PDB file of C-alpha atoms in Angstrom:
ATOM      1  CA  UNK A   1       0.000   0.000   0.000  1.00  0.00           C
ATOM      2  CA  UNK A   2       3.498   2.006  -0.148  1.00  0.00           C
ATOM      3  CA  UNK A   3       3.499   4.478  -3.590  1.00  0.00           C
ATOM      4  CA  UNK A   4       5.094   7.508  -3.727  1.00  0.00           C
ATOM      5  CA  UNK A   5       1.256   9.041  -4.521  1.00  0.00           C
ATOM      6  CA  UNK A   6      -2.221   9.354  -2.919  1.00  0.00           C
ATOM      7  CA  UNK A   7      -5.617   8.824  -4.773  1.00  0.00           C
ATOM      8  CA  UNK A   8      -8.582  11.731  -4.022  1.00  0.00           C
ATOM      9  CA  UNK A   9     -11.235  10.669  -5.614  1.00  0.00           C
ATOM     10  CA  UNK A  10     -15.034  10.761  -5.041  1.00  0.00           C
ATOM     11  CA  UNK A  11     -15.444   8.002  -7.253  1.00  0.00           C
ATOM     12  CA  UNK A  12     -17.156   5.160  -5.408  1.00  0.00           C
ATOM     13  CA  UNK A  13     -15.347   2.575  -8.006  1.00  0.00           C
ATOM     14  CA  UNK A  14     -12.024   4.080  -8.477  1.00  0.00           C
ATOM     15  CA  UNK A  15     -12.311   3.358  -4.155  1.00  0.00           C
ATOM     16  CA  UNK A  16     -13.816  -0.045  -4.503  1.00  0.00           C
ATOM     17  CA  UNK A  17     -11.085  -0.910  -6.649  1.00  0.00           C
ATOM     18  CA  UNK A  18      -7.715   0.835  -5.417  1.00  0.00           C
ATOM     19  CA  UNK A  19      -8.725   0.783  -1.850  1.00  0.00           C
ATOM     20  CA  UNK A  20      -6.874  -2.259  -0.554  1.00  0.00           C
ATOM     21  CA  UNK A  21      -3.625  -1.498  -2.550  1.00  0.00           C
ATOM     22  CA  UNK A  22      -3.310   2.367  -2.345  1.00  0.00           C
ATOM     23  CA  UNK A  23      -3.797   5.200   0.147  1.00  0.00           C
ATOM     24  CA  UNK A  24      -7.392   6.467  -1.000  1.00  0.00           C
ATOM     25  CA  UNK A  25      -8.984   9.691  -0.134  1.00  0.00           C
ATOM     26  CA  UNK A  26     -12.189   8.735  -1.339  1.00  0.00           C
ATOM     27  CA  UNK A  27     -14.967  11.865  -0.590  1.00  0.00           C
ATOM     28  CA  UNK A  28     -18.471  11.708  -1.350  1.00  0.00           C
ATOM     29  CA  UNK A  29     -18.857  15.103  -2.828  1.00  0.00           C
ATOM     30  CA  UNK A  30     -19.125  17.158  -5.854  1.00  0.00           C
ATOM     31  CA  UNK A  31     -16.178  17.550  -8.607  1.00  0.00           C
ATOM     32  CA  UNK A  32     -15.548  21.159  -7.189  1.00  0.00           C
ATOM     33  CA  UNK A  33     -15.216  19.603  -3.603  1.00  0.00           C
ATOM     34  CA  UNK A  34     -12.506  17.140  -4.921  1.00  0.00           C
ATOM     35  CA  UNK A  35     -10.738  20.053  -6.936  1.00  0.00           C
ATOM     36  CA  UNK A  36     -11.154  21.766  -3.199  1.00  0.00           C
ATOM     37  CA  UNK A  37      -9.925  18.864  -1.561  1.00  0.00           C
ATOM     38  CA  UNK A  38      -6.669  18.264  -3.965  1.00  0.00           C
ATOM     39  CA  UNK A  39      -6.084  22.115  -2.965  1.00  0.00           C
ATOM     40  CA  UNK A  40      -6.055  21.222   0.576  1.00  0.00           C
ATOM     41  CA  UNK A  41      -3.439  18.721   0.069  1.00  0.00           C
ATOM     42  CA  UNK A  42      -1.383  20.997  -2.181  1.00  0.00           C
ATOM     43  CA  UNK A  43      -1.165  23.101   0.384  1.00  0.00           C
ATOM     44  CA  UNK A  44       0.291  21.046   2.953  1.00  0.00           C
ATOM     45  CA  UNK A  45       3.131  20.400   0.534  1.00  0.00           C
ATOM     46  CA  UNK A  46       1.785  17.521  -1.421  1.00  0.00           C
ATOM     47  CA  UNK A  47       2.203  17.700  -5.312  1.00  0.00           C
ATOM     48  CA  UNK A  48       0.038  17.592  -8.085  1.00  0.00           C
ATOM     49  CA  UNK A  49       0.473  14.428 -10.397  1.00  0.00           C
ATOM     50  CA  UNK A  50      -2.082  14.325 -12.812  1.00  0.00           C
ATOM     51  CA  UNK A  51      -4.089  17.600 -14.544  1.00  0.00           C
ATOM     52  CA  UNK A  52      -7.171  18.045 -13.072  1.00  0.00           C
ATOM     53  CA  UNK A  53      -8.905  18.575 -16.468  1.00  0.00           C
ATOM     54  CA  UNK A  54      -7.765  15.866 -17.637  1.00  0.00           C
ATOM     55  CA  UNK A  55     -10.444  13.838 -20.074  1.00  0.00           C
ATOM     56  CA  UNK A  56     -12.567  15.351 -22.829  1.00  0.00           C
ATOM     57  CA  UNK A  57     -15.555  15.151 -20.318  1.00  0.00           C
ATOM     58  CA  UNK A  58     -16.478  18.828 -18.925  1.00  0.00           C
ATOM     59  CA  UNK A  59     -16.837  19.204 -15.433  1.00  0.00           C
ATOM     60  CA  UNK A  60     -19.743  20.228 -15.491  1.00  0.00           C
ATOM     61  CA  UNK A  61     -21.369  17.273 -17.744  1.00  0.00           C
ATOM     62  CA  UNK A  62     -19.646  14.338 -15.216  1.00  0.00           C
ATOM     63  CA  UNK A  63     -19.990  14.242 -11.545  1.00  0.00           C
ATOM     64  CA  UNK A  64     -16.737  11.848 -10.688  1.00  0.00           C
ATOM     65  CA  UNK A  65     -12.891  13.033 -10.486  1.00  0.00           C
ATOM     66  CA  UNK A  66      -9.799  11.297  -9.314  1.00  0.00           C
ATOM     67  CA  UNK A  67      -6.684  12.806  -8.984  1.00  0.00           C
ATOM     68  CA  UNK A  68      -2.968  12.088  -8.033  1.00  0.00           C
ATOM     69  CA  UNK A  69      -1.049  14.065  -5.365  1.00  0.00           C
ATOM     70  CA  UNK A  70       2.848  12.853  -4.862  1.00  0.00           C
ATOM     71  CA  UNK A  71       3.523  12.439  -1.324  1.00  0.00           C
ATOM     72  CA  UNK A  72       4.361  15.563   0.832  1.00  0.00           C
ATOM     73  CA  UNK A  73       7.853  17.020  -0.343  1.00  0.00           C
ATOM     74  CA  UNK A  74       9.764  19.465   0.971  1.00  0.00           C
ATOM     75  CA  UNK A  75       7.882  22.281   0.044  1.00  0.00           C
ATOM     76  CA  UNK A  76       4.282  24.260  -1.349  1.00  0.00           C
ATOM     77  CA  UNK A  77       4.625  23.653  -5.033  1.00  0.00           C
ATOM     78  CA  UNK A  78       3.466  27.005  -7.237  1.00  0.00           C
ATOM     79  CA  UNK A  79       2.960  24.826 -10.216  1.00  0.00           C
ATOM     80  CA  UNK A  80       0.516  22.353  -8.786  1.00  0.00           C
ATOM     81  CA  UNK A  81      -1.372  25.122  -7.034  1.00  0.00           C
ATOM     82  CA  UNK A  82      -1.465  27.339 -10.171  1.00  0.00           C
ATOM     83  CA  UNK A  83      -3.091  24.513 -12.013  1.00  0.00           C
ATOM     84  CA  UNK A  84      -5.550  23.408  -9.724  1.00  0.00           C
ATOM     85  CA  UNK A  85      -6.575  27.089  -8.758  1.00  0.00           C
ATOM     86  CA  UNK A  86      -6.992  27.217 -12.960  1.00  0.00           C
ATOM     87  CA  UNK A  87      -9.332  24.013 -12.623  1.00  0.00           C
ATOM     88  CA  UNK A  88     -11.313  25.753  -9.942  1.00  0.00           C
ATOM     89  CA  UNK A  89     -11.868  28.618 -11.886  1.00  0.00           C
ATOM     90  CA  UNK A  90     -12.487  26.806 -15.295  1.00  0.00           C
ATOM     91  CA  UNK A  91     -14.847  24.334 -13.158  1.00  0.00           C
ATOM     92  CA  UNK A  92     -17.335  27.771 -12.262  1.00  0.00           C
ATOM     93  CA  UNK A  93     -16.822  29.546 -15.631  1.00  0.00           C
ATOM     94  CA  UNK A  94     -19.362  26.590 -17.023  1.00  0.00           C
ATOM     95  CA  UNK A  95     -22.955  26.739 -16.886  1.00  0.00           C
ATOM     96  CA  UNK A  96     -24.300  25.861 -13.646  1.00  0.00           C
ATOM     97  CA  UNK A  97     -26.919  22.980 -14.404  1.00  0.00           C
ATOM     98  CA  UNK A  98     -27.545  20.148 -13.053  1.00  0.00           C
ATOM     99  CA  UNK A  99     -27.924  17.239 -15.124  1.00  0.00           C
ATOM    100  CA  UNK A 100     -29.813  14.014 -14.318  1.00  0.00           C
ATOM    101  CA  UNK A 101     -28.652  10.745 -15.807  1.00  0.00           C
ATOM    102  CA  UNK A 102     -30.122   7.359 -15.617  1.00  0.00           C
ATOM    103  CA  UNK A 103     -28.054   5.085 -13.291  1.00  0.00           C
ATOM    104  CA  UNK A 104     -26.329   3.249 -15.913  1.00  0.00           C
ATOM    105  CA  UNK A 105     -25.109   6.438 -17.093  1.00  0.00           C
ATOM    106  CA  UNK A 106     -23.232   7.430 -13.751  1.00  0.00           C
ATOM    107  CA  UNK A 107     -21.096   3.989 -14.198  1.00  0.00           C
ATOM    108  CA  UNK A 108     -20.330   5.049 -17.260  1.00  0.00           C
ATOM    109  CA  UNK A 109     -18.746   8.169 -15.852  1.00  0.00           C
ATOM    110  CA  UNK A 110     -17.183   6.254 -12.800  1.00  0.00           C
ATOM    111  CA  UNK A 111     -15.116   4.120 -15.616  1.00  0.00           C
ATOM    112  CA  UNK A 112     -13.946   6.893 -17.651  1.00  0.00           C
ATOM    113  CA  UNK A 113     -12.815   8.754 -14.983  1.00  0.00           C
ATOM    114  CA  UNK A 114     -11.042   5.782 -13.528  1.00  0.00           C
ATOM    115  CA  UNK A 115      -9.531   4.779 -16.609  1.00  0.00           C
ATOM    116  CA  UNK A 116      -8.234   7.924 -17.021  1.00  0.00           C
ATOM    117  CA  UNK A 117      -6.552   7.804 -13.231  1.00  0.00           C
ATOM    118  CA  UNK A 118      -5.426   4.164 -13.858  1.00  0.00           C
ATOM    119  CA  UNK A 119      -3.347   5.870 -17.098  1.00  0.00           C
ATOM    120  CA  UNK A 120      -1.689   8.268 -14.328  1.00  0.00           C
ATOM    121  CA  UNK A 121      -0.873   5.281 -12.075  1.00  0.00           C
ATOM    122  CA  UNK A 122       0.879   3.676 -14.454  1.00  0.00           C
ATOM    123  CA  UNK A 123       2.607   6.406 -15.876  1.00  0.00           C
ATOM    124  CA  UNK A 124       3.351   7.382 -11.601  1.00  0.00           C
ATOM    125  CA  UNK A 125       4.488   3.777 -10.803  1.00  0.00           C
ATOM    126  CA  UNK A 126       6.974   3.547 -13.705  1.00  0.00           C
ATOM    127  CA  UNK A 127       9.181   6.789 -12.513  1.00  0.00           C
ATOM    128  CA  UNK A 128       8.405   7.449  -8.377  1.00  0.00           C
TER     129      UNK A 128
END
């Protein structure tokens, strides 16, 4: 359960499937609150691994995001705060409705979105 990385995610798969093999901060909340909770971690000196727009989904149009933070270092990292203060904002410029999907639908989105973090292990386990 040792990687040089953590998992925030508020996708109930990408946690059913990564929780017994990686550190998972798994949050049942909105796509802001994860881009809110990355920031928290940012900011206790933990670096951004993979781009939080990442995908061709909008955030607005997908409920489910899963990020990578590297484990603390020795310092606040401008780039990884620049970028997810840029998701924030880009996250609120988009029009604020609410869409309603049937259930199959919301699987859907839990498997994209963990494909796409599954890409950013792989590419994290090869060089951490």
């Amino acid at each position: 359960m040792s990687t040089g990385y953590i998992i925030i995610t508020n996708n109930p798969m990408v946690n059913e499937k990564f929780s017994d093999t990686h550190e998972v901060v798994y949050k049942d909340v909105s796509y802001r609150e994860i881009l809110e909770e990355a920031m928290d971690w940012i900011l206790k000196g933990h670096e951004l691994l993979t781009h939080p727009l990442s995908g061709s989904v909008k955030p607005n149009e997908t409920p489910y995001k899963s990020l990578l933070v590297r484990r603390k270092t020795a310092k606040e990292d401008d780039r990884s705060i620049r970028l997810i203060e840029q998701a924030i904002e880009t996250y609120d410029k988009f029009e604020k409705r609410t869409y309603e999907y049937k259930p199959g639908v919301y699987k859907d989105f839990q498997l994209v979105d963990m494909t796409l973090i599954e890409s950013g292990m792989s590419s994290a386990d090869e060089w951490l």
